[in-house]
mmCIF file of C-alpha atoms in Angstrom:
data_model
loop_
_atom_site.group_PDB
_atom_site.id
_atom_site.type_symbol
_atom_site.label_atom_id
_atom_site.label_comp_id
_atom_site.label_asym_id
_atom_site.label_seq_id
_atom_site.Cartn_x
_atom_site.Cartn_y
_atom_site.Cartn_z
ATOM 1 C CA UNK S 949 -8.230 8.943 8.611
ATOM 2 C CA UNK S 950 -7.073 5.749 6.868
ATOM 3 C CA UNK S 951 -4.118 3.968 8.491
ATOM 4 C CA UNK S 952 -2.712 0.997 6.549
ATOM 5 C CA UNK S 953 0.816 -0.130 5.752
ATOM 6 C CA UNK S 954 -0.080 -1.268 2.229
ATOM 7 C CA UNK S 955 -0.050 1.588 -0.297
ATOM 8 C CA UNK S 956 -2.594 -0.035 -2.637
ATOM 9 C CA UNK S 957 -5.038 -0.565 0.248
ATOM 10 C CA UNK S 958 -4.550 2.994 1.528
ATOM 11 C CA UNK S 959 -5.112 4.524 -1.882
ATOM 12 C CA UNK S 960 -8.088 2.268 -2.667
ATOM 13 C CA UNK S 961 -9.748 3.038 0.671
ATOM 14 C CA UNK S 962 -9.122 6.753 0.176
ATOM 15 C CA UNK S 963 -10.671 6.672 -3.311
ATOM 16 C CA UNK S 964 -13.702 4.696 -2.098
ATOM 17 C CA UNK S 965 -14.343 6.991 0.859
ATOM 18 C CA UNK S 966 -13.890 10.107 -1.264
ATOM 19 C CA UNK S 967 -16.415 8.629 -3.700
ATOM 20 C CA UNK S 968 -18.821 8.560 -0.740
ATOM 21 C CA UNK S 969 -18.179 12.258 -0.117
ATOM 22 C CA UNK S 970 -15.714 12.048 2.767
ATOM 23 C CA UNK S 971 -12.482 14.010 3.111
ATOM 24 C CA UNK S 972 -9.699 11.484 3.689
ATOM 25 C CA UNK S 973 -6.147 11.664 5.007
ATOM 26 C CA UNK S 974 -3.898 8.586 4.964
ATOM 27 C CA UNK S 975 -0.982 7.384 7.067
ATOM 28 C CA UNK S 976 1.354 4.444 6.405
ATOM 29 C CA UNK S 977 1.639 2.813 9.846
ATOM 30 C CA UNK S 978 0.262 2.858 13.363
ATOM 31 C CA UNK S 979 2.863 5.237 14.772
ATOM 32 C CA UNK S 980 2.290 7.800 12.014
ATOM 33 C CA UNK S 981 -1.471 7.348 12.357
ATOM 34 C CA UNK S 982 -1.396 8.018 16.091
ATOM 35 C CA UNK S 983 0.858 11.064 15.626
ATOM 36 C CA UNK S 984 -1.478 12.504 12.983
ATOM 37 C CA UNK S 985 -4.529 11.702 15.102
ATOM 38 C CA UNK S 986 -2.987 13.429 18.136
ATOM 39 C CA UNK S 987 -2.514 16.649 16.159
ATOM 40 C CA UNK S 988 -5.851 16.528 14.307
ATOM 41 C CA UNK S 989 -8.344 14.450 16.303
ATOM 42 C CA UNK S 990 -10.848 17.296 16.601
ATOM 43 C CA UNK S 991 -11.284 17.175 12.807
ATOM 44 C CA UNK S 992 -11.399 13.369 12.442
ATOM 45 C CA UNK S 993 -14.792 11.682 12.571
ATOM 46 C CA UNK S 994 -13.610 8.130 11.917
ATOM 47 C CA UNK S 995 -10.414 6.096 11.638
ATOM 48 C CA UNK S 996 -10.209 3.140 9.247
ATOM 49 C CA UNK S 997 -7.454 1.166 10.921
ATOM 50 C CA UNK S 998 -5.594 -1.896 9.666
ATOM 51 C CA UNK S 999 -5.192 -4.591 12.294
ATOM 52 C CA UNK S 1000 -1.731 -5.877 11.323
ATOM 53 C CA UNK S 1001 1.000 -3.313 10.671
ATOM 54 C CA UNK S 1002 4.710 -2.980 11.389
ATOM 55 C CA UNK S 1003 5.938 -0.627 14.145
ATOM 56 C CA UNK S 1004 2.534 -0.463 15.901
ATOM 57 C CA UNK S 1005 -0.380 -2.852 15.532
ATOM 58 C CA UNK S 1006 -3.919 -1.683 14.940
ATOM 59 C CA UNK S 1007 -4.797 -2.750 18.469
ATOM 60 C CA UNK S 1008 -2.031 -0.652 20.002
ATOM 61 C CA UNK S 1009 -2.775 2.288 17.689
ATOM 62 C CA UNK S 1010 -6.429 2.139 18.709
ATOM 63 C CA UNK S 1011 -5.545 2.120 22.412
ATOM 64 C CA UNK S 1012 -3.210 5.108 21.910
ATOM 65 C CA UNK S 1013 -5.915 7.015 20.007
ATOM 66 C CA UNK S 1014 -8.419 6.162 22.731
ATOM 67 C CA UNK S 1015 -6.090 7.742 25.309
ATOM 68 C CA UNK S 1016 -6.028 10.919 23.191
ATOM 69 C CA UNK S 1017 -9.802 10.881 22.654
ATOM 70 C CA UNK S 1018 -11.952 8.357 24.539
ATOM 71 C CA UNK S 1019 -14.706 8.922 21.936
ATOM 72 C CA UNK S 1020 -12.550 7.913 18.943
ATOM 73 C CA UNK S 1021 -14.547 5.950 16.359
ATOM 74 C CA UNK S 1022 -12.559 3.199 14.679
ATOM 75 C CA UNK S 1023 -13.500 0.847 11.885
ATOM 76 C CA UNK S 1024 -11.054 -2.045 12.026
ATOM 77 C CA UNK S 1025 -9.928 -3.604 8.732
ATOM 78 C CA UNK S 1026 -8.131 -6.894 8.343
ATOM 79 C CA UNK S 1027 -7.451 -9.709 5.962
ATOM 80 C CA UNK S 1028 -8.164 -12.028 8.891
ATOM 81 C CA UNK S 1029 -11.637 -13.413 9.268
ATOM 82 C CA UNK S 1030 -13.748 -12.189 12.144
ATOM 83 C CA UNK S 1031 -12.149 -14.383 14.820
ATOM 84 C CA UNK S 1032 -10.925 -14.126 18.406
ATOM 85 C CA UNK S 1033 -8.214 -11.573 17.479
ATOM 86 C CA UNK S 1034 -10.868 -9.322 15.969
ATOM 87 C CA UNK S 1035 -13.293 -9.996 18.841
ATOM 88 C CA UNK S 1036 -10.652 -8.932 21.357
ATOM 89 C CA UNK S 1037 -10.197 -5.544 19.683
ATOM 90 C CA UNK S 1038 -13.955 -5.070 19.263
ATOM 91 C CA UNK S 1039 -14.401 -5.693 22.995
ATOM 92 C CA UNK S 1040 -11.959 -2.846 23.656
ATOM 93 C CA UNK S 1041 -14.444 -0.483 22.010
ATOM 94 C CA UNK S 1042 -13.735 -0.486 18.275
ATOM 95 C CA UNK S 1043 -16.941 0.534 16.499
ATOM 96 C CA UNK S 1044 -16.895 -2.000 13.661
ATOM 97 C CA UNK S 1045 -15.002 -4.474 11.502
ATOM 98 C CA UNK S 1046 -14.634 -4.869 7.751
ATOM 99 C CA UNK S 1047 -12.750 -7.743 6.136
ATOM 100 C CA UNK S 1048 -10.264 -7.072 3.356
ATOM 101 C CA UNK S 1049 -10.581 -6.922 0.480
ATOM 102 C CA UNK S 1050 -13.627 -4.704 0.825
ATOM 103 C CA UNK S 1051 -15.795 -3.197 -1.872
ATOM 104 C CA UNK S 1052 -17.128 0.337 -2.158
ATOM 105 C CA UNK S 1053 -20.536 -0.932 -1.069
ATOM 106 C CA UNK S 1054 -19.160 -2.786 1.964
ATOM 107 C CA UNK S 1055 -16.958 0.057 3.211
ATOM 108 C CA UNK S 1056 -19.654 2.689 2.710
ATOM 109 C CA UNK S 1057 -22.174 0.498 4.538
ATOM 110 C CA UNK S 1058 -19.780 -0.074 7.457
ATOM 111 C CA UNK S 1059 -19.022 3.648 7.785
ATOM 112 C CA UNK S 1060 -22.689 4.555 7.538
ATOM 113 C CA UNK S 1061 -23.560 2.026 10.239
ATOM 114 C CA UNK S 1062 -20.989 3.548 12.609
ATOM 115 C CA UNK S 1063 -22.158 7.110 11.976
ATOM 116 C CA UNK S 1064 -25.804 6.060 12.359
ATOM 117 C CA UNK S 1065 -25.256 4.312 15.675
ATOM 118 C CA UNK S 1066 -23.426 7.225 17.336
ATOM 119 C CA UNK S 1067 -20.836 4.824 18.724
#
């Protein structure tokens, strides 16, 4: 599941992940992402979640998804550098972080790392 408020980012991430062989669904904001996750979490192995979105931030969306499924695996994406805002969300249990803009190689490596670590 890719949750990002920017259409170009959503579509790029979807194309990259599909290139890696994954089935991808996208949502346009945190609220929609949480609603979709609630209805489909048993079929979602990973959420690529933007940190800054209108309506519901990535942090709040992650916490809501974690209430639905404590084992949710989230890869956080942000245009921000890895700083204290990112560290705070990682400490809450997010499985990894990738800085935007990301490449096919970088996103595939980050996803592979999460799946390999069984986080």
